Coordinates of C-alpha atoms in Angstrom, one line a residue:
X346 CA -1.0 -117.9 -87.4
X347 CA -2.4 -121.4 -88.8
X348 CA -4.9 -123.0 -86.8
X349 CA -2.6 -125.9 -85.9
X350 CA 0.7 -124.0 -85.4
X351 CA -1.9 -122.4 -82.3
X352 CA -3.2 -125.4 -81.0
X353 CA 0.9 -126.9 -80.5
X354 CA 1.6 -123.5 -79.0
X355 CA -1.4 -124.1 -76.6
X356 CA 0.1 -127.6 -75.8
X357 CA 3.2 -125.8 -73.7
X358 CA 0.8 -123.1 -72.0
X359 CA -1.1 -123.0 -68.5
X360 CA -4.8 -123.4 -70.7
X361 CA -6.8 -126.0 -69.7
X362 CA -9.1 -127.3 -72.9
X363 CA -10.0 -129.1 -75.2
X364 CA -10.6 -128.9 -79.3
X365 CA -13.5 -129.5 -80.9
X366 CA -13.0 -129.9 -84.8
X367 CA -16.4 -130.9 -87.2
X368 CA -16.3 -133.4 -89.8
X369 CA -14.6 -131.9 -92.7
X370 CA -12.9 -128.9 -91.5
X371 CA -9.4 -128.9 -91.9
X372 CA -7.4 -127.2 -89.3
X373 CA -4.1 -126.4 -91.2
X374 CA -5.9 -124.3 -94.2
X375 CA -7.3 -121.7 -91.0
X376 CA -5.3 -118.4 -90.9
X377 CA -6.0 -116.5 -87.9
X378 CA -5.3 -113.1 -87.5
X379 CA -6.4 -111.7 -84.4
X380 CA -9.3 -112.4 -81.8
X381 CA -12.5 -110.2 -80.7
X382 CA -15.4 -110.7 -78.3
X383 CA -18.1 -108.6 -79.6
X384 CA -20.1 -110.3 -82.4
X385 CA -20.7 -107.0 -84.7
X386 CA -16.8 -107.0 -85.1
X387 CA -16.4 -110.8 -85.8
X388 CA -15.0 -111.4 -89.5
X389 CA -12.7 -113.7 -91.6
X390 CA -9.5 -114.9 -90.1
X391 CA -10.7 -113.6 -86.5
X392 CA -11.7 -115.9 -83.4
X393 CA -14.6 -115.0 -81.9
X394 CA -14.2 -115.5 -77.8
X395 CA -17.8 -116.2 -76.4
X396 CA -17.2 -114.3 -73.2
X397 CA -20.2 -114.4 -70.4
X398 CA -21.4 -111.5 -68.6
X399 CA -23.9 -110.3 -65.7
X400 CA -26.4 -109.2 -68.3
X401 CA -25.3 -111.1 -71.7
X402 CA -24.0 -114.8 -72.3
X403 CA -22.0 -114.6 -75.7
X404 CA -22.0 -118.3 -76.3
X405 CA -26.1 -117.1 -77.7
X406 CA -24.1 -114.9 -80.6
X407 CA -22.0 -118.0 -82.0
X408 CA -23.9 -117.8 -85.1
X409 CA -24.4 -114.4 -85.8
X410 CA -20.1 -114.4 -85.4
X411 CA -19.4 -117.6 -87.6
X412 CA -22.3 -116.2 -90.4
X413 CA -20.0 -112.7 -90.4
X414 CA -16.9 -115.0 -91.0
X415 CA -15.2 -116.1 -87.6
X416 CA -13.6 -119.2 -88.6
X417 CA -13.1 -120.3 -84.9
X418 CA -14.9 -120.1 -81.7
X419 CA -13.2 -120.0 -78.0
X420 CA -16.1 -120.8 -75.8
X421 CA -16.8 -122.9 -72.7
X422 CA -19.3 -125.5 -74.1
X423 CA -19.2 -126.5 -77.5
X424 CA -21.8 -124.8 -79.7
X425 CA -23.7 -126.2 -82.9
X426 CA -21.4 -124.4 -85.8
X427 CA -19.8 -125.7 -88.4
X428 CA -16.2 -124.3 -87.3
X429 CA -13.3 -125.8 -84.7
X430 CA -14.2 -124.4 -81.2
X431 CA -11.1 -124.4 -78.4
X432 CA -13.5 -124.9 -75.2
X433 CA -12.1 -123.9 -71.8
X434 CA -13.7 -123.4 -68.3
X435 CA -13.3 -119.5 -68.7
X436 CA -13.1 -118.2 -71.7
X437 CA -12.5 -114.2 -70.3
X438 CA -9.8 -115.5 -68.6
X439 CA -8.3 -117.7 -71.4
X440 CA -8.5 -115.2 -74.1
X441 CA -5.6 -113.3 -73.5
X442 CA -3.2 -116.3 -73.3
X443 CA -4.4 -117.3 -76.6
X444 CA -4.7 -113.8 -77.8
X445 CA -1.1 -113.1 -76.8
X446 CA -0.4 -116.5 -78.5
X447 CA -2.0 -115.3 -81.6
X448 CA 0.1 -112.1 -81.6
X449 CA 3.4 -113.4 -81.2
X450 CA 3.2 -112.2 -77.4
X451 CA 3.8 -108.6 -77.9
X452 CA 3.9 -108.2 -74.1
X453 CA 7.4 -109.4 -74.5
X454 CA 9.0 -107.0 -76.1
X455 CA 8.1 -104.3 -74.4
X456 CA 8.4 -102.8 -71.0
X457 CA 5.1 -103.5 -69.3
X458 CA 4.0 -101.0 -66.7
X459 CA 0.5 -101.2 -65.1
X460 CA -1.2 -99.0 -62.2
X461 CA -3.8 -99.5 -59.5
X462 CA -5.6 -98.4 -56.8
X463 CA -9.2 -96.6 -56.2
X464 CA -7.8 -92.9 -57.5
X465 CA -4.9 -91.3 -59.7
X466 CA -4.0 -94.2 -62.1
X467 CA -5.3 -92.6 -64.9
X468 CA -3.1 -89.2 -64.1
X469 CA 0.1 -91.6 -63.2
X470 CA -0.6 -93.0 -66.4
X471 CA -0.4 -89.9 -68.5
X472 CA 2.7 -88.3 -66.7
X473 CA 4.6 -92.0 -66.3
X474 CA 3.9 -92.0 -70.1
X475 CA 5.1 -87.9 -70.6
X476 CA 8.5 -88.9 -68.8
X477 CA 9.4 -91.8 -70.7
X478 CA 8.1 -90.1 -74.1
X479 CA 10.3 -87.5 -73.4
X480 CA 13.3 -89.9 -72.1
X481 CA 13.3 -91.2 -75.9
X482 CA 11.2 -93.9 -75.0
X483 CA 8.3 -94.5 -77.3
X484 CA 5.1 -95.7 -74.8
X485 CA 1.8 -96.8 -75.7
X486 CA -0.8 -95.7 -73.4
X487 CA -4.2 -98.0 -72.1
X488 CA -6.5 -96.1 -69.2
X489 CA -10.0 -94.4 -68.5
X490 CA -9.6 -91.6 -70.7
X491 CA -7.8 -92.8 -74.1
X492 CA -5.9 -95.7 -75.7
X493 CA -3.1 -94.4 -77.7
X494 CA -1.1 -97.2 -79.4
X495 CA 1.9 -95.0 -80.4
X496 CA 0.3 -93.7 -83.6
X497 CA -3.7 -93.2 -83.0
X498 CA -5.2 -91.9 -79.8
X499 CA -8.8 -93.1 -79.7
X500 CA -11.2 -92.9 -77.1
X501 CA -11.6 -95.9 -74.1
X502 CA -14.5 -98.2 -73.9
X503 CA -13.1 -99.6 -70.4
X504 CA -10.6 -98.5 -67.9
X505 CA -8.9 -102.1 -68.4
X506 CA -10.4 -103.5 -71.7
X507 CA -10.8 -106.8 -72.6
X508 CA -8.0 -109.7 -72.6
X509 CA -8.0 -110.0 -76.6
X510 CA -8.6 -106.2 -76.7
X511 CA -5.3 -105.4 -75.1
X512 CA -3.2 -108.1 -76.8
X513 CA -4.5 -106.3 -79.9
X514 CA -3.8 -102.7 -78.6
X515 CA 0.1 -104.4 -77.3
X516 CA 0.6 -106.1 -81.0
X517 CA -0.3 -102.8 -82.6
X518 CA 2.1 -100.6 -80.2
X519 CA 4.8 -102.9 -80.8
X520 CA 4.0 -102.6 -84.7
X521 CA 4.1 -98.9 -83.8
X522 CA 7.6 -98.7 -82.3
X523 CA 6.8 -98.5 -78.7
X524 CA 8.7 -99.9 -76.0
X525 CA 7.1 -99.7 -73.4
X526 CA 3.0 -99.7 -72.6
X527 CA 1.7 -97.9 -69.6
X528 CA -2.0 -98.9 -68.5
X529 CA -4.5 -99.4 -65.7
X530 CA -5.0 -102.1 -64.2
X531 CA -8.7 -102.0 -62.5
X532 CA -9.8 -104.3 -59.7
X533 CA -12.7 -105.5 -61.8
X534 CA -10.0 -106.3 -64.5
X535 CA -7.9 -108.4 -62.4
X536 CA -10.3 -110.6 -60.6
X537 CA -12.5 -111.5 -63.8
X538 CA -8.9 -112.6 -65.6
X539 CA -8.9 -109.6 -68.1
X540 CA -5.2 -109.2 -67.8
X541 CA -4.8 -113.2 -67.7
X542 CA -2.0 -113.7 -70.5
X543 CA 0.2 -110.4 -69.3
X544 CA 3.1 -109.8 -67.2
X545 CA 4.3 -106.8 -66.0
X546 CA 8.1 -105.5 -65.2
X547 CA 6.6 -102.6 -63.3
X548 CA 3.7 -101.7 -60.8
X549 CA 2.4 -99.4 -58.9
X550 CA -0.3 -98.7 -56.0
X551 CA -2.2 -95.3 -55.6
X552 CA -4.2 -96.0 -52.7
X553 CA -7.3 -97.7 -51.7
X554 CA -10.5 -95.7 -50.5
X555 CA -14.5 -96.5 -50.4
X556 CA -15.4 -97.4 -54.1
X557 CA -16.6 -100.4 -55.9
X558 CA -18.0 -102.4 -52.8
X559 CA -20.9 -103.5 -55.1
X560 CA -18.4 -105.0 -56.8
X561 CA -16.1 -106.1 -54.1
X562 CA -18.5 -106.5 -50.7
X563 CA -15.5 -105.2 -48.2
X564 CA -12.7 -103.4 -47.9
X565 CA -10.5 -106.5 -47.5
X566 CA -11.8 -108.5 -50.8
X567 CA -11.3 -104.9 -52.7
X568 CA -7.6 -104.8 -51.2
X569 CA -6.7 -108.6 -52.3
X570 CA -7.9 -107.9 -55.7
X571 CA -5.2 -104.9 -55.7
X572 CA -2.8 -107.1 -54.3
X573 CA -3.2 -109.9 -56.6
X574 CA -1.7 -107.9 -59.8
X575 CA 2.0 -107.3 -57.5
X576 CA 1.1 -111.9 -55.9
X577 CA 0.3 -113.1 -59.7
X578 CA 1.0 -110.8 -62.5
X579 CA 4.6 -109.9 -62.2
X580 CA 8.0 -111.0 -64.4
X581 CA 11.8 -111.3 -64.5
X582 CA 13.4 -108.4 -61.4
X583 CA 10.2 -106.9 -61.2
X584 CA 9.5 -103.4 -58.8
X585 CA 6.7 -101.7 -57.1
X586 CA 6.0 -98.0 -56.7
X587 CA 3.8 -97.6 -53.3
X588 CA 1.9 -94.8 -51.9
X589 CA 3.1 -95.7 -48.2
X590 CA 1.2 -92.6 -46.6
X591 CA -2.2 -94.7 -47.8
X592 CA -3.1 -97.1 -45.0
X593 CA -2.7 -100.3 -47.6
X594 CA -0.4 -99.1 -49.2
X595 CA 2.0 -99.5 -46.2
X596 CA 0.2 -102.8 -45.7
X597 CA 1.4 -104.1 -49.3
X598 CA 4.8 -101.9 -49.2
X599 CA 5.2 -104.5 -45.8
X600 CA 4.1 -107.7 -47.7
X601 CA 6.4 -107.1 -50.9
X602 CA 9.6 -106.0 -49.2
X603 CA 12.5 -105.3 -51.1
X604 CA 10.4 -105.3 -54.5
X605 CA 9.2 -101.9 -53.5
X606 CA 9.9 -98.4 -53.7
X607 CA 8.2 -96.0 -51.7
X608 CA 6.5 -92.7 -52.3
X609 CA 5.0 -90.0 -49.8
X610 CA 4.5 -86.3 -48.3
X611 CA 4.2 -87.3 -45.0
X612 CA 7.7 -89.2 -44.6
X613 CA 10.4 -87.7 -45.5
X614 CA 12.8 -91.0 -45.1
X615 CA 10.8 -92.6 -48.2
X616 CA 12.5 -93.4 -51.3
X617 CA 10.8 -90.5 -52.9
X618 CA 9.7 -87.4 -51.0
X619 CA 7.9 -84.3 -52.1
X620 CA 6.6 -81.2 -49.9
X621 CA 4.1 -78.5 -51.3
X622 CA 5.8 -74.7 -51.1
X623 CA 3.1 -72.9 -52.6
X624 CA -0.3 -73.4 -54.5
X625 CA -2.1 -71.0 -57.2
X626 CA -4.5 -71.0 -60.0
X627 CA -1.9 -71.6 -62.4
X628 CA -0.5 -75.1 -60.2
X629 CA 1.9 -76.4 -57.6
X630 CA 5.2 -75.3 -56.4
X631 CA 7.1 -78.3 -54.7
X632 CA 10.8 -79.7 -53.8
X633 CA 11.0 -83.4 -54.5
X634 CA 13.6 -85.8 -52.7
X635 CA 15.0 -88.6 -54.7
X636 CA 17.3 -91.6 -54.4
X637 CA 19.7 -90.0 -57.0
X638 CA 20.7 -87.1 -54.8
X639 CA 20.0 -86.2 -51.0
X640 CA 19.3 -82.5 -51.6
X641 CA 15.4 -81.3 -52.3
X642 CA 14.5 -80.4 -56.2
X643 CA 12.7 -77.4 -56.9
X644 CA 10.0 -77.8 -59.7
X645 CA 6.6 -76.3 -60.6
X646 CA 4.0 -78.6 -61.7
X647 CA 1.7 -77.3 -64.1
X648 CA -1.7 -79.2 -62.4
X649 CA -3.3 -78.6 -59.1
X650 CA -4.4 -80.7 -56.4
X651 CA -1.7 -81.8 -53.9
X652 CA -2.6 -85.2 -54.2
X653 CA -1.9 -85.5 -57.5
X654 CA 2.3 -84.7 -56.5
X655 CA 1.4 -88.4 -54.7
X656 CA 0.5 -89.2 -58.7
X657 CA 3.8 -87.1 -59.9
X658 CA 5.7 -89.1 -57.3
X659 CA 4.4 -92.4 -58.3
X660 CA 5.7 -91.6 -62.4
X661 CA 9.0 -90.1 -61.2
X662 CA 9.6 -93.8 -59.2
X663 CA 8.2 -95.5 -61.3
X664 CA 10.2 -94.2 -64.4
X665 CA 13.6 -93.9 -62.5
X666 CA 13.4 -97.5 -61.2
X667 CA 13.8 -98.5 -65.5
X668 CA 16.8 -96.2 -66.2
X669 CA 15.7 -92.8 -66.6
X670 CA 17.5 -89.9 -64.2
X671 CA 15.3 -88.5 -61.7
X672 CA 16.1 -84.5 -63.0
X673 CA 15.0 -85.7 -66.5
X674 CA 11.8 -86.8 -65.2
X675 CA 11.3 -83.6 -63.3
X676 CA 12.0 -81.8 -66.1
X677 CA 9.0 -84.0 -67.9
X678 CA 6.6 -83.1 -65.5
X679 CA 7.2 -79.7 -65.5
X680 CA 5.8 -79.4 -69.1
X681 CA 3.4 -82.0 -69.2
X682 CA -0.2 -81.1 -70.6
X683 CA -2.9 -81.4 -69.1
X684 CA -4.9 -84.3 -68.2
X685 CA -8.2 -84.5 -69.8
X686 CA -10.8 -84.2 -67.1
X687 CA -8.6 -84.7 -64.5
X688 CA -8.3 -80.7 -62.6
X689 CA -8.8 -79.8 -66.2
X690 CA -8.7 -75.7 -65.1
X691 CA -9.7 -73.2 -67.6
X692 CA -9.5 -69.4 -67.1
X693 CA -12.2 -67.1 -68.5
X694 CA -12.3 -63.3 -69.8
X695 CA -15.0 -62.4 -66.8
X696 CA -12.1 -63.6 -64.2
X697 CA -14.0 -66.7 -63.2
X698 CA -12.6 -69.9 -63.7
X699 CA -13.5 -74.1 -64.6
X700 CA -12.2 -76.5 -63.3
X701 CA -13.6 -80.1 -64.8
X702 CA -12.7 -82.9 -63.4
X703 CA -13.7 -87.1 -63.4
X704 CA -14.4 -87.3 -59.3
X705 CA -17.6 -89.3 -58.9
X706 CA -17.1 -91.0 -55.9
X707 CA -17.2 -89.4 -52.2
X708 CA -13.2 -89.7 -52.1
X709 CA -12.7 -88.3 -55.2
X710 CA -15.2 -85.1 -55.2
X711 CA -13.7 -84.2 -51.5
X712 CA -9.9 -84.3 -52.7
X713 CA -10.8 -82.2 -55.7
X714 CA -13.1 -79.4 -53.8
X715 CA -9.9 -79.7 -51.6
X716 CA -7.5 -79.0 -54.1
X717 CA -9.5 -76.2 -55.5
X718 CA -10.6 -74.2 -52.0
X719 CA -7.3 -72.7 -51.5
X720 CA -7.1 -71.2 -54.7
X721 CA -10.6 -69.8 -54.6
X722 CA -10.7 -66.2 -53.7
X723 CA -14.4 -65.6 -53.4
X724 CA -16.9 -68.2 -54.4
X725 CA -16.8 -71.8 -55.0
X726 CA -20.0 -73.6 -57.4
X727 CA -19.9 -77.4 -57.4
X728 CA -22.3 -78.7 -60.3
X729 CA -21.9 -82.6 -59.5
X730 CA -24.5 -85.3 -59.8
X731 CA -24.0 -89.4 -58.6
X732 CA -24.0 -92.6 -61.0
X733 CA -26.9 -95.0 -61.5
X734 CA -26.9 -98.9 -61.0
X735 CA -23.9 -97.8 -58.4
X736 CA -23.2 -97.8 -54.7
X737 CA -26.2 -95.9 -53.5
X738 CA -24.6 -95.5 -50.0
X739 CA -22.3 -92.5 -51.2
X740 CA -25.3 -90.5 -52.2
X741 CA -25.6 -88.4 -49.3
X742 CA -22.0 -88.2 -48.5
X743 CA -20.9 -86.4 -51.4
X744 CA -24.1 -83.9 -51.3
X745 CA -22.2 -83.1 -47.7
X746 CA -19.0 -83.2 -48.9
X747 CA -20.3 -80.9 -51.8
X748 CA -21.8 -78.7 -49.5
X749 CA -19.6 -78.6 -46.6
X750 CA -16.9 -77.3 -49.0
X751 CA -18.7 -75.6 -51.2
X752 CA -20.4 -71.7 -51.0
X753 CA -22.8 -72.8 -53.6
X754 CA -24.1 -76.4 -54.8
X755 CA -26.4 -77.3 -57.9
X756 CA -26.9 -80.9 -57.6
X757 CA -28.1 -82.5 -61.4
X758 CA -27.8 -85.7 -63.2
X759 CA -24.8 -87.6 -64.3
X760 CA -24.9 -90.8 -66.0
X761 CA -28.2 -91.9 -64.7
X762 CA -28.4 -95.4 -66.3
X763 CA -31.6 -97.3 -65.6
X764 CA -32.6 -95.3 -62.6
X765 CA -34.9 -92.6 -62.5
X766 CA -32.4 -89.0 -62.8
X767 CA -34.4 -87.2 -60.2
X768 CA -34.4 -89.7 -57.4
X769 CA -30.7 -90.4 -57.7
X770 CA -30.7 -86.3 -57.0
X771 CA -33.1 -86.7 -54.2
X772 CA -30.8 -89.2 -52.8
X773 CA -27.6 -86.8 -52.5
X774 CA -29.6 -83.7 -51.3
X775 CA -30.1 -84.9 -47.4
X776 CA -26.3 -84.7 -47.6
X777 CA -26.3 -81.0 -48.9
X778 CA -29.1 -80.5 -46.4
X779 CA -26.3 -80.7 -43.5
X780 CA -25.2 -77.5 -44.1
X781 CA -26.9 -74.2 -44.5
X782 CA -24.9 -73.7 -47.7
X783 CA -27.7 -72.8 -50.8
X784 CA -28.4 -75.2 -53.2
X785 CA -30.0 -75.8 -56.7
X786 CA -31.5 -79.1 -58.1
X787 CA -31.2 -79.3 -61.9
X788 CA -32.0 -82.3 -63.7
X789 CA -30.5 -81.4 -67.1
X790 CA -27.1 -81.5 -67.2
X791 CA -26.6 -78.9 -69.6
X792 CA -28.6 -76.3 -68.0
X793 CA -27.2 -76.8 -64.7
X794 CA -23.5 -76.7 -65.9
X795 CA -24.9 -73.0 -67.7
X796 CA -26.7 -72.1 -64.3
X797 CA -23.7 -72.3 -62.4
X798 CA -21.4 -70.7 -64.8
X799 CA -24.0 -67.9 -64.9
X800 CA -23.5 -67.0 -61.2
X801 CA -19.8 -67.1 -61.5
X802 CA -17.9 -64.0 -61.6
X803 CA -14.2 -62.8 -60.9
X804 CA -12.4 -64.7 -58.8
X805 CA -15.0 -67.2 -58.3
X806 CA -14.4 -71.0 -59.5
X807 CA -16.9 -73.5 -60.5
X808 CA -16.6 -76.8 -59.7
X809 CA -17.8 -79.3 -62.9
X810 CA -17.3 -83.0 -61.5
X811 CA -18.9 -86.6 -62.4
X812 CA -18.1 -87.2 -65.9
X813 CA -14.5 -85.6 -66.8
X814 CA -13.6 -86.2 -70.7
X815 CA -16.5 -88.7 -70.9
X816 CA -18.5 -88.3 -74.3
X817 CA -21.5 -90.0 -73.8
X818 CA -24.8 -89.7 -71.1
X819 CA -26.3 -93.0 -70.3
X820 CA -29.1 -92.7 -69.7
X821 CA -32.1 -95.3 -69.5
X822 CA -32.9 -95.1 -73.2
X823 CA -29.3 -95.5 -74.2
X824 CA -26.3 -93.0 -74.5
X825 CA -27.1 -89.5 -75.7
X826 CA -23.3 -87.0 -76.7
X827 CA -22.4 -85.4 -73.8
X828 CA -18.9 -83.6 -73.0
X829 CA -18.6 -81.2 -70.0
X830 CA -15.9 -79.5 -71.5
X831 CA -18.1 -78.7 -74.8
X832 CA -20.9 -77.4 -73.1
X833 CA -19.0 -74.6 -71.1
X834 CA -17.7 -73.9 -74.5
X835 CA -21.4 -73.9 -75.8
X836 CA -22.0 -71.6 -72.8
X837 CA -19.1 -68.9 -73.6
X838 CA -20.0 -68.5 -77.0
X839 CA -23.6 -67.7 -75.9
X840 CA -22.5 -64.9 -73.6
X841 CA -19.5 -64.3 -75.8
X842 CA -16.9 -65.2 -73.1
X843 CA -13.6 -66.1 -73.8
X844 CA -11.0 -69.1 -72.7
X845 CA -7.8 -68.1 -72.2

């Protein structure tokens, strides 16, 4: 798109700014083809957004972006360069309207899907994006894990990236032949203006449980960001999908009235209704109760954890509420893969199993030791560590969660960050301390995840949680590779185990 051609389009859109053009330049001979906001990807024919952070103010990497060939600058005060700048009062907020400008607004022509809440939007994600793949409609996926355009599957720098990071991602799925995107939509996102420039035809609410308050100071603020994506973000007949048997999600089932569809285990008169019949290693058997017929479903899901039926339940509403019959979304689920890092369960030759899983918060470590209790015969090993730079307050509660539900607990590092490993450790073991279950206190990750697996024998399950598909350690020195899944792999070769 030419320079001008984007400042008339700007003219007609909700941007307040202003244009700032140096002697000499002439606007109508810049071709723009895209927008980034990280300086070591600026280039020719790409805008370079001077976003400011907690740490970093990109407004002091203009010039390293305009010497590598950014021909214009979005920023929020104008900056010495000899290029046009567009100056706004926020430029994270701005960039994806003129991202989406820049792109032809590839949001519009495709089905636009995002999901909230504190846990299970990344697993709605994959199985809303399983049925519709399988419906015969092509969807593009954004989330924690991966970001998988219709063609590539690469890994995710954010849960919710950037707002001229996704207009990218939607103009390359649309290039792709997808039509529809699934993606989360994190609190953080929505109150910094990350997804300012998108709307969405569908939405849906997990639930909302004690995370991010470093972020968010109270329960209340964290809820109104949530609500704010259904209040500010939504298009044309949009629908909600909402977890009513979660205490706010009742509250915002209430406040958005006929726009919603419900979802839940506990009452049976929701929309959609699903009861666990019987739980093993190898997953869930339940009977599902859906608008399109009055009489229960049988299916077997191939993933344990009974919450995460609330996560097959939000996908089956959500996908049936754009056209696609509830028994062909059943079917979808029952074949789905599994989700990386998410109950990711492996079975060994000693009769031991894995489980892996992303839980790092108190909520999250207690539903998967939940889901994985029943199905352990003899012993359960939680390996599990707590985040740096993070809400320090859940320390100790997951060390009791861990070993309140746990027979044994080794309690080592996760992603550390600035802090010191060993005192984040310390931190969680007064928790473990509550109980008389035994413990171990491993700072390396790697030998703790071998120390468990050593102890494990038939029968027994161990417990890997923190990090789920995550590939990197931070640690205070910078990221080291790290996958959870690789190093029990590392571990089975040494003692010549097998995965089956």
């Amino acid at each position: 798109m030419n320079l001008c051609k984007l400042i008339l389009t700007l003219e007609k859109g909700p941007i307040e700014y202003r244009i700032h053009i140096p002697e000499g330049c002439a606007a109508d001979e810049i071709e723009l083809k895209g927008m980034v906001c990280d300086s070591r990807k600026a280039g020719p024919g790409v805008i370079f957004a001077a976003t400011k952070g907690g740490h970093k103010d990109a407004h002091d990497f203009i010039p390293s972006a305009v010497a590598a060939g950014a021909p214009v600058v979005l920023c929020e005060r104008e900056a010495d360069v000899p290029v046009p700048q567009i100056i706004c009062r926020n430029v994270r907020s701005a960039m994806g309207e003129v991202a989406s400008l820049l792109h032809d607004e590839p949001a519009r022509k495709m089905t636009m899907i995002a999901l909230t809440g504190t846990n299970g939007k990344t697993t709605s994600t994959f199985m809303t994006q399983a049925i519709l793949n399988r419906a015969g409609i092509k969807t593009g996926l954004m989330g924690t894990v991966l970001y998988d355009d219709g063609e590539k599957i690469e890994e995710a720098e954010h849960t919710t990236p950037e707002g001229c990071d996704i207009q990218n991602m939607l103009a390359r799925m649309v290039e792709n032949g997808c039509k529809a995107c699934v993606m989360e939509a994190s609190s953080h996102a929505i109150v910094q203006g990350r997804i300012d420039g998108l709307r969405y035809d569908r939405a849906g609410f997990t639930n909302l449980t004690l995370d991010h308050l470093d972020f968010h100071k109270d329960m209340e603020h964290y809820f109104l960001a949530k609500k704010t994506l259904f209040d500010g973000y939504m298009r044309n007949n949009w629908q909600a999908s909402v977890n009513i048997d979660d205490p706010y999600g009742r509250r915002l089932y209430e406040a958005l009235g006929k726009r919603a569809l419900s979802y839940s285990m506990l009452n049976e008169e929701a929309d959609f209704f699903a009861a666990v019949k019987n739980v093993t290693v190898e997953g869930l058997d339940i009977e599902v109760k859906t608008p399109e017929s009055p009489e229960k479903k049988s299916i077997k899901l191939p993933i344990l954890g009974a919450y995460n039926v609330m996560n097959a339940l939000q996908a089956l509403s959500l996908a049936w509420s754009i056209g696609v019959s509830a028994q062909s979304a059943l079917d979808a689920l029952g074949q789905m893969p599994q989700v990386p890092g998410r109950l990711e369960r492996y079975r060994l030759d000693n009769g031991a199993s894995c489980v892996i899983d992303f839980a790092h918060s108190s909520d999250g470590l207690e539903k998967v030791l939940g889901a994985v209790r029943p199905i352990c015969k003899r012993k359960l090993y939680v390996v599990f560590g707590a985040g740096g730079d993070r809400d320090t307050s859940k320390r100790p509660v997951m060390g009791e969660i861990a070993s309140r539900l746990g027979d044994f607990v080794v309690i080592t590092s996760d992603n550390p960050r600035s802090e010191d490993p060993a005192a984040i450790m310390a931190a969680i073991e007064p928790g473990v301390k509550e109980h008389d279950t035994p413990y171990a206190a491993i700072v390396d990750r790697r030998q703790a995840i071998y120390y468990g697996l050593d102890q494990a024998g038939a029968d027994d399950v161990v417990v890997i949680a923190g990090r789920g598909p995550e590939t990197h350690q931070i640690l205070r020195d910078g990221p080291i590779p790290l996958v959870d899944k690789e190093i029990m792999e590392d571990w089975c070769r040494i003692n010549r185990r097998e995965i089956l």
